Amino acid sequence: RVSGGTMNRIWSLLKPVATSRYTALVLRVYIGWVFIYASMSKIPYPAGFAENLAAYRLFPYWSVNVLAVVLPWLELIVGLFLIIGLRTRAAAFITGAMLAGFTIAIVINILRGAKISCGCFDVVGSDIGWWEVFRDLVWLTMIVQVYFFDRFDWLRMGGTIFRTRAGDSTPA
């Protein structure tokens, strides 16, 4: 059993990294690339992705084709926004909402015992499992860190590269 004092010492060592804007920068670029990569196999093959979405049995039939077209483009757009630093809080929020939705959909189908492909990075893949849940929760944790601690505004009007947001007392 770990004592409270030990946890405080561990947190005092991890806090500077966990709350760093540089950590947020690295994480948002990483998650941005993940989402761009995920969109690349779905955008050219919306029919295959629609089959994956339909297999989850969570969406009304009429919405599957719309989601199969819209979701990959949304993944691409938020990925680009995260990488270039444009509207990063909004992009992080949308990314977090998508990750939460993906995780819930996977958990529901694992509990149902469904033997379906994730559809995450390829229209054909291995069956869903707890690994995908764990992976998505780790990414969700990363995006929460980005949401709260990212302080770089690269494309802000009147600003310069690596300018910090107003109210942030530390210089870039």
JSON list of C-alpha atoms in Angstrom, two decimals:
[
{"chain": "A", "resi": 1, "resn": "ARG", "atom": "CA", "xyz": [0.00, 0.00, 0.00]},
{"chain": "A", "resi": 2, "resn": "VAL", "atom": "CA", "xyz": [1.28, 3.45, -0.96]},
{"chain": "A", "resi": 3, "resn": "SER", "atom": "CA", "xyz": [1.09, 6.17, 1.68]},
{"chain": "A", "resi": 4, "resn": "GLY", "atom": "CA", "xyz": [-0.23, 9.67, 1.08]},
{"chain": "A", "resi": 5, "resn": "GLY", "atom": "CA", "xyz": [3.23, 11.16, 1.54]},
{"chain": "A", "resi": 6, "resn": "THR", "atom": "CA", "xyz": [4.66, 8.89, -1.14]},
{"chain": "A", "resi": 7, "resn": "MET", "atom": "CA", "xyz": [1.87, 9.86, -3.54]},
{"chain": "A", "resi": 8, "resn": "ASN", "atom": "CA", "xyz": [2.55, 13.54, -2.85]},
{"chain": "A", "resi": 9, "resn": "ARG", "atom": "CA", "xyz": [6.26, 13.08, -3.61]},
{"chain": "A", "resi": 10, "resn": "ILE", "atom": "CA", "xyz": [5.46, 11.19, -6.81]},
{"chain": "A", "resi": 11, "resn": "TRP", "atom": "CA", "xyz": [3.01, 13.89, -7.89]},
{"chain": "A", "resi": 12, "resn": "SER", "atom": "CA", "xyz": [5.51, 16.65, -7.09]},
{"chain": "A", "resi": 13, "resn": "LEU", "atom": "CA", "xyz": [7.96, 14.93, -9.47]},
{"chain": "A", "resi": 14, "resn": "LEU", "atom": "CA", "xyz": [5.38, 14.33, -12.23]},
{"chain": "A", "resi": 15, "resn": "LYS", "atom": "CA", "xyz": [3.46, 17.61, -12.00]},
{"chain": "A", "resi": 16, "resn": "PRO", "atom": "CA", "xyz": [5.93, 19.75, -13.99]},
{"chain": "A", "resi": 17, "resn": "VAL", "atom": "CA", "xyz": [5.76, 17.28, -16.90]},
{"chain": "A", "resi": 18, "resn": "ALA", "atom": "CA", "xyz": [2.03, 16.57, -16.63]},
{"chain": "A", "resi": 19, "resn": "THR", "atom": "CA", "xyz": [1.11, 20.25, -16.64]},
{"chain": "A", "resi": 20, "resn": "SER", "atom": "CA", "xyz": [3.74, 21.46, -19.11]},
{"chain": "A", "resi": 21, "resn": "ARG", "atom": "CA", "xyz": [2.70, 23.32, -22.22]},
{"chain": "A", "resi": 22, "resn": "TYR", "atom": "CA", "xyz": [5.56, 21.56, -24.03]},
{"chain": "A", "resi": 23, "resn": "THR", "atom": "CA", "xyz": [4.07, 18.20, -23.09]},
{"chain": "A", "resi": 24, "resn": "ALA", "atom": "CA", "xyz": [0.77, 19.47, -24.46]},
{"chain": "A", "resi": 25, "resn": "LEU", "atom": "CA", "xyz": [2.47, 20.51, -27.69]},
{"chain": "A", "resi": 26, "resn": "VAL", "atom": "CA", "xyz": [4.01, 17.06, -28.16]},
{"chain": "A", "resi": 27, "resn": "LEU", "atom": "CA", "xyz": [0.76, 15.28, -27.28]},
{"chain": "A", "resi": 28, "resn": "ARG", "atom": "CA", "xyz": [-1.40, 17.38, -29.57]},
{"chain": "A", "resi": 29, "resn": "VAL", "atom": "CA", "xyz": [0.92, 16.83, -32.52]},
{"chain": "A", "resi": 30, "resn": "TYR", "atom": "CA", "xyz": [0.96, 13.08, -31.77]},
{"chain": "A", "resi": 31, "resn": "ILE", "atom": "CA", "xyz": [-2.84, 12.84, -31.45]},
{"chain": "A", "resi": 32, "resn": "GLY", "atom": "CA", "xyz": [-3.21, 15.01, -34.55]},
{"chain": "A", "resi": 33, "resn": "TRP", "atom": "CA", "xyz": [-1.12, 12.55, -36.56]},
{"chain": "A", "resi": 34, "resn": "VAL", "atom": "CA", "xyz": [-3.10, 9.62, -35.14]},
{"chain": "A", "resi": 35, "resn": "PHE", "atom": "CA", "xyz": [-6.37, 11.17, -36.28]},
{"chain": "A", "resi": 36, "resn": "ILE", "atom": "CA", "xyz": [-5.02, 12.09, -39.71]},
{"chain": "A", "resi": 37, "resn": "TYR", "atom": "CA", "xyz": [-3.68, 8.56, -40.14]},
{"chain": "A", "resi": 38, "resn": "ALA", "atom": "CA", "xyz": [-7.02, 7.10, -39.03]},
{"chain": "A", "resi": 39, "resn": "SER", "atom": "CA", "xyz": [-8.88, 9.19, -41.60]},
{"chain": "A", "resi": 40, "resn": "MET", "atom": "CA", "xyz": [-6.66, 8.21, -44.52]},
{"chain": "A", "resi": 41, "resn": "SER", "atom": "CA", "xyz": [-8.05, 4.68, -44.96]},
{"chain": "A", "resi": 42, "resn": "LYS", "atom": "CA", "xyz": [-11.66, 5.75, -44.47]},
{"chain": "A", "resi": 43, "resn": "ILE", "atom": "CA", "xyz": [-11.94, 8.79, -46.73]},
{"chain": "A", "resi": 44, "resn": "PRO", "atom": "CA", "xyz": [-11.30, 6.88, -49.99]},
{"chain": "A", "resi": 45, "resn": "TYR", "atom": "CA", "xyz": [-13.46, 3.89, -48.90]},
{"chain": "A", "resi": 46, "resn": "PRO", "atom": "CA", "xyz": [-16.61, 5.22, -47.23]},
{"chain": "A", "resi": 47, "resn": "ALA", "atom": "CA", "xyz": [-18.62, 2.10, -48.13]},
{"chain": "A", "resi": 48, "resn": "GLY", "atom": "CA", "xyz": [-16.24, -0.15, -46.20]},
{"chain": "A", "resi": 49, "resn": "PHE", "atom": "CA", "xyz": [-16.30, 2.19, -43.24]},
{"chain": "A", "resi": 50, "resn": "ALA", "atom": "CA", "xyz": [-20.11, 2.31, -43.42]},
{"chain": "A", "resi": 51, "resn": "GLU", "atom": "CA", "xyz": [-20.15, -1.50, -43.11]},
{"chain": "A", "resi": 52, "resn": "ASN", "atom": "CA", "xyz": [-17.96, -1.23, -40.00]},
{"chain": "A", "resi": 53, "resn": "LEU", "atom": "CA", "xyz": [-20.27, 1.39, -38.49]},
{"chain": "A", "resi": 54, "resn": "ALA", "atom": "CA", "xyz": [-23.36, -0.69, -39.26]},
{"chain": "A", "resi": 55, "resn": "ALA", "atom": "CA", "xyz": [-21.76, -3.70, -37.55]},
{"chain": "A", "resi": 56, "resn": "TYR", "atom": "CA", "xyz": [-21.68, -1.79, -34.26]},
{"chain": "A", "resi": 57, "resn": "ARG", "atom": "CA", "xyz": [-25.51, -1.74, -34.32]},
{"chain": "A", "resi": 58, "resn": "LEU", "atom": "CA", "xyz": [-25.62, 1.57, -32.45]},
{"chain": "A", "resi": 59, "resn": "PHE", "atom": "CA", "xyz": [-26.68, 4.00, -35.15]},
{"chain": "A", "resi": 60, "resn": "PRO", "atom": "CA", "xyz": [-29.99, 4.33, -36.98]},
{"chain": "A", "resi": 61, "resn": "TYR", "atom": "CA", "xyz": [-29.75, 2.76, -40.41]},
{"chain": "A", "resi": 62, "resn": "TRP", "atom": "CA", "xyz": [-30.36, 6.08, -42.17]},
{"chain": "A", "resi": 63, "resn": "SER", "atom": "CA", "xyz": [-27.37, 7.70, -40.41]},
{"chain": "A", "resi": 64, "resn": "VAL", "atom": "CA", "xyz": [-24.69, 5.12, -41.19]},
{"chain": "A", "resi": 65, "resn": "ASN", "atom": "CA", "xyz": [-23.77, 6.45, -44.64]},
{"chain": "A", "resi": 66, "resn": "VAL", "atom": "CA", "xyz": [-23.73, 10.05, -43.43]},
{"chain": "A", "resi": 67, "resn": "LEU", "atom": "CA", "xyz": [-21.48, 9.13, -40.51]},
{"chain": "A", "resi": 68, "resn": "ALA", "atom": "CA", "xyz": [-19.20, 7.11, -42.81]},
{"chain": "A", "resi": 69, "resn": "VAL", "atom": "CA", "xyz": [-18.61, 10.20, -44.92]},
{"chain": "A", "resi": 70, "resn": "VAL", "atom": "CA", "xyz": [-18.53, 12.86, -42.18]},
{"chain": "A", "resi": 71, "resn": "LEU", "atom": "CA", "xyz": [-16.48, 11.16, -39.41]},
{"chain": "A", "resi": 72, "resn": "PRO", "atom": "CA", "xyz": [-13.29, 10.57, -41.44]},
{"chain": "A", "resi": 73, "resn": "TRP", "atom": "CA", "xyz": [-13.29, 14.18, -42.67]},
{"chain": "A", "resi": 74, "resn": "LEU", "atom": "CA", "xyz": [-13.87, 15.39, -39.12]},
{"chain": "A", "resi": 75, "resn": "GLU", "atom": "CA", "xyz": [-10.93, 13.24, -37.97]},
{"chain": "A", "resi": 76, "resn": "LEU", "atom": "CA", "xyz": [-8.76, 14.79, -40.69]},
{"chain": "A", "resi": 77, "resn": "ILE", "atom": "CA", "xyz": [-9.80, 18.35, -39.84]},
{"chain": "A", "resi": 78, "resn": "VAL", "atom": "CA", "xyz": [-9.30, 18.07, -36.07]},
{"chain": "A", "resi": 79, "resn": "GLY", "atom": "CA", "xyz": [-6.00, 16.29, -36.67]},
{"chain": "A", "resi": 80, "resn": "LEU", "atom": "CA", "xyz": [-4.80, 19.14, -38.86]},
{"chain": "A", "resi": 81, "resn": "PHE", "atom": "CA", "xyz": [-6.03, 21.75, -36.38]},
{"chain": "A", "resi": 82, "resn": "LEU", "atom": "CA", "xyz": [-4.18, 20.01, -33.54]},
{"chain": "A", "resi": 83, "resn": "ILE", "atom": "CA", "xyz": [-0.95, 19.82, -35.51]},
{"chain": "A", "resi": 84, "resn": "ILE", "atom": "CA", "xyz": [-0.93, 23.40, -36.76]},
{"chain": "A", "resi": 85, "resn": "GLY", "atom": "CA", "xyz": [-2.25, 24.82, -33.49]},
{"chain": "A", "resi": 86, "resn": "LEU", "atom": "CA", "xyz": [-5.43, 26.36, -34.86]},
{"chain": "A", "resi": 87, "resn": "ARG", "atom": "CA", "xyz": [-8.34, 26.45, -32.40]},
{"chain": "A", "resi": 88, "resn": "THR", "atom": "CA", "xyz": [-6.64, 23.77, -30.35]},
{"chain": "A", "resi": 89, "resn": "ARG", "atom": "CA", "xyz": [-9.11, 23.81, -27.45]},
{"chain": "A", "resi": 90, "resn": "ALA", "atom": "CA", "xyz": [-12.05, 23.33, -29.81]},
{"chain": "A", "resi": 91, "resn": "ALA", "atom": "CA", "xyz": [-10.17, 20.63, -31.73]},
{"chain": "A", "resi": 92, "resn": "ALA", "atom": "CA", "xyz": [-9.20, 18.94, -28.46]},
{"chain": "A", "resi": 93, "resn": "PHE", "atom": "CA", "xyz": [-12.80, 19.04, -27.24]},
{"chain": "A", "resi": 94, "resn": "ILE", "atom": "CA", "xyz": [-14.12, 17.50, -30.47]},
{"chain": "A", "resi": 95, "resn": "THR", "atom": "CA", "xyz": [-11.33, 14.91, -30.46]},
{"chain": "A", "resi": 96, "resn": "GLY", "atom": "CA", "xyz": [-12.09, 14.03, -26.84]},
{"chain": "A", "resi": 97, "resn": "ALA", "atom": "CA", "xyz": [-15.80, 13.69, -27.62]},
{"chain": "A", "resi": 98, "resn": "MET", "atom": "CA", "xyz": [-15.03, 11.39, -30.54]},
{"chain": "A", "resi": 99, "resn": "LEU", "atom": "CA", "xyz": [-12.64, 9.28, -28.43]},
{"chain": "A", "resi": 100, "resn": "ALA", "atom": "CA", "xyz": [-15.23, 8.98, -25.67]},
{"chain": "A", "resi": 101, "resn": "GLY", "atom": "CA", "xyz": [-17.87, 7.94, -28.21]},
{"chain": "A", "resi": 102, "resn": "PHE", "atom": "CA", "xyz": [-15.53, 5.42, -29.87]},
{"chain": "A", "resi": 103, "resn": "THR", "atom": "CA", "xyz": [-14.64, 3.95, -26.47]},
{"chain": "A", "resi": 104, "resn": "ILE", "atom": "CA", "xyz": [-18.28, 3.60, -25.41]},
{"chain": "A", "resi": 105, "resn": "ALA", "atom": "CA", "xyz": [-19.18, 1.98, -28.74]},
{"chain": "A", "resi": 106, "resn": "ILE", "atom": "CA", "xyz": [-16.35, -0.52, -28.42]},
{"chain": "A", "resi": 107, "resn": "VAL", "atom": "CA", "xyz": [-17.20, -1.37, -24.78]},
{"chain": "A", "resi": 108, "resn": "ILE", "atom": "CA", "xyz": [-20.87, -1.92, -25.63]},
{"chain": "A", "resi": 109, "resn": "ASN", "atom": "CA", "xyz": [-19.95, -4.32, -28.42]},
{"chain": "A", "resi": 110, "resn": "ILE", "atom": "CA", "xyz": [-17.35, -6.16, -26.35]},
{"chain": "A", "resi": 111, "resn": "LEU", "atom": "CA", "xyz": [-20.00, -6.70, -23.68]},
{"chain": "A", "resi": 112, "resn": "ARG", "atom": "CA", "xyz": [-22.41, -7.89, -26.38]},
{"chain": "A", "resi": 113, "resn": "GLY", "atom": "CA", "xyz": [-19.79, -10.39, -27.51]},
{"chain": "A", "resi": 114, "resn": "ALA", "atom": "CA", "xyz": [-19.75, -8.97, -31.03]},
{"chain": "A", "resi": 115, "resn": "LYS", "atom": "CA", "xyz": [-16.93, -10.20, -33.24]},
{"chain": "A", "resi": 116, "resn": "ILE", "atom": "CA", "xyz": [-16.54, -7.06, -35.31]},
{"chain": "A", "resi": 117, "resn": "SER", "atom": "CA", "xyz": [-13.64, -5.07, -36.70]},
{"chain": "A", "resi": 118, "resn": "CYS", "atom": "CA", "xyz": [-12.81, -1.81, -34.95]},
{"chain": "A", "resi": 119, "resn": "GLY", "atom": "CA", "xyz": [-12.70, 0.18, -38.19]},
{"chain": "A", "resi": 120, "resn": "CYS", "atom": "CA", "xyz": [-10.27, 2.52, -36.47]},
{"chain": "A", "resi": 121, "resn": "PHE", "atom": "CA", "xyz": [-7.35, 2.59, -38.88]},
{"chain": "A", "resi": 122, "resn": "ASP", "atom": "CA", "xyz": [-8.43, 0.31, -41.68]},
{"chain": "A", "resi": 123, "resn": "VAL", "atom": "CA", "xyz": [-11.73, -0.84, -43.06]},
{"chain": "A", "resi": 124, "resn": "VAL", "atom": "CA", "xyz": [-10.59, -4.44, -42.49]},
{"chain": "A", "resi": 125, "resn": "GLY", "atom": "CA", "xyz": [-8.86, -5.33, -39.25]},
{"chain": "A", "resi": 126, "resn": "SER", "atom": "CA", "xyz": [-8.79, -7.51, -36.19]},
{"chain": "A", "resi": 127, "resn": "ASP", "atom": "CA", "xyz": [-11.76, -7.90, -33.87]},
{"chain": "A", "resi": 128, "resn": "ILE", "atom": "CA", "xyz": [-12.35, -5.32, -31.16]},
{"chain": "A", "resi": 129, "resn": "GLY", "atom": "CA", "xyz": [-11.04, -6.03, -27.68]},
{"chain": "A", "resi": 130, "resn": "TRP", "atom": "CA", "xyz": [-10.01, -4.42, -24.43]},
{"chain": "A", "resi": 131, "resn": "TRP", "atom": "CA", "xyz": [-6.76, -3.24, -25.99]},
{"chain": "A", "resi": 132, "resn": "GLU", "atom": "CA", "xyz": [-8.71, -0.71, -28.10]},
{"chain": "A", "resi": 133, "resn": "VAL", "atom": "CA", "xyz": [-10.51, 0.50, -24.98]},
{"chain": "A", "resi": 134, "resn": "PHE", "atom": "CA", "xyz": [-7.22, 0.96, -23.12]},
{"chain": "A", "resi": 135, "resn": "ARG", "atom": "CA", "xyz": [-5.61, 2.70, -26.10]},
{"chain": "A", "resi": 136, "resn": "ASP", "atom": "CA", "xyz": [-8.55, 5.10, -26.52]},
{"chain": "A", "resi": 137, "resn": "LEU", "atom": "CA", "xyz": [-8.58, 5.92, -22.80]},
{"chain": "A", "resi": 138, "resn": "VAL", "atom": "CA", "xyz": [-4.84, 6.71, -22.90]},
{"chain": "A", "resi": 139, "resn": "TRP", "atom": "CA", "xyz": [-5.44, 8.99, -25.90]},
{"chain": "A", "resi": 140, "resn": "LEU", "atom": "CA", "xyz": [-8.39, 10.57, -24.12]},
{"chain": "A", "resi": 141, "resn": "THR", "atom": "CA", "xyz": [-6.14, 11.32, -21.13]},
{"chain": "A", "resi": 142, "resn": "MET", "atom": "CA", "xyz": [-3.62, 12.89, -23.50]},
{"chain": "A", "resi": 143, "resn": "ILE", "atom": "CA", "xyz": [-6.23, 15.08, -25.14]},
{"chain": "A", "resi": 144, "resn": "VAL", "atom": "CA", "xyz": [-7.53, 16.23, -21.73]},
{"chain": "A", "resi": 145, "resn": "GLN", "atom": "CA", "xyz": [-3.97, 17.34, -20.92]},
{"chain": "A", "resi": 146, "resn": "VAL", "atom": "CA", "xyz": [-3.85, 19.23, -24.24]},
{"chain": "A", "resi": 147, "resn": "TYR", "atom": "CA", "xyz": [-7.21, 20.86, -23.56]},
{"chain": "A", "resi": 148, "resn": "PHE", "atom": "CA", "xyz": [-6.13, 22.23, -20.19]},
{"chain": "A", "resi": 149, "resn": "PHE", "atom": "CA", "xyz": [-2.42, 22.94, -20.67]},
{"chain": "A", "resi": 150, "resn": "ASP", "atom": "CA", "xyz": [-1.76, 23.79, -24.33]},
{"chain": "A", "resi": 151, "resn": "ARG", "atom": "CA", "xyz": [-0.61, 27.40, -24.45]},
{"chain": "A", "resi": 152, "resn": "PHE", "atom": "CA", "xyz": [0.78, 27.83, -27.96]},
{"chain": "A", "resi": 153, "resn": "ASP", "atom": "CA", "xyz": [-1.16, 29.93, -30.46]},
{"chain": "A", "resi": 154, "resn": "TRP", "atom": "CA", "xyz": [0.75, 29.66, -33.71]},
{"chain": "A", "resi": 155, "resn": "LEU", "atom": "CA", "xyz": [-1.78, 31.18, -36.05]},
{"chain": "A", "resi": 156, "resn": "ARG", "atom": "CA", "xyz": [-3.32, 33.84, -33.88]},
{"chain": "A", "resi": 157, "resn": "MET", "atom": "CA", "xyz": [-3.99, 37.10, -35.71]},
{"chain": "A", "resi": 158, "resn": "GLY", "atom": "CA", "xyz": [-1.34, 39.67, -34.85]},
{"chain": "A", "resi": 159, "resn": "GLY", "atom": "CA", "xyz": [0.74, 37.06, -33.09]},
{"chain": "A", "resi": 160, "resn": "THR", "atom": "CA", "xyz": [3.99, 35.35, -33.79]},
{"chain": "A", "resi": 161, "resn": "ILE", "atom": "CA", "xyz": [4.95, 31.72, -33.77]},
{"chain": "A", "resi": 162, "resn": "PHE", "atom": "CA", "xyz": [5.07, 30.31, -30.24]},
{"chain": "A", "resi": 163, "resn": "ARG", "atom": "CA", "xyz": [3.29, 33.32, -28.77]},
{"chain": "A", "resi": 164, "resn": "THR", "atom": "CA", "xyz": [1.57, 32.39, -25.55]},
{"chain": "A", "resi": 165, "resn": "ARG", "atom": "CA", "xyz": [-2.09, 33.05, -24.88]},
{"chain": "A", "resi": 166, "resn": "ALA", "atom": "CA", "xyz": [-3.18, 36.15, -23.03]},
{"chain": "A", "resi": 167, "resn": "GLY", "atom": "CA", "xyz": [-3.08, 35.65, -19.30]},
{"chain": "A", "resi": 168, "resn": "ASP", "atom": "CA", "xyz": [-0.24, 33.13, -19.45]},
{"chain": "A", "resi": 169, "resn": "SER", "atom": "CA", "xyz": [2.50, 34.76, -17.42]},
{"chain": "A", "resi": 170, "resn": "THR", "atom": "CA", "xyz": [5.36, 32.63, -18.70]},
{"chain": "A", "resi": 171, "resn": "PRO", "atom": "CA", "xyz": [6.94, 33.49, -22.06]},
{"chain": "A", "resi": 172, "resn": "ALA", "atom": "CA", "xyz": [7.15, 30.93, -24.86]}
]
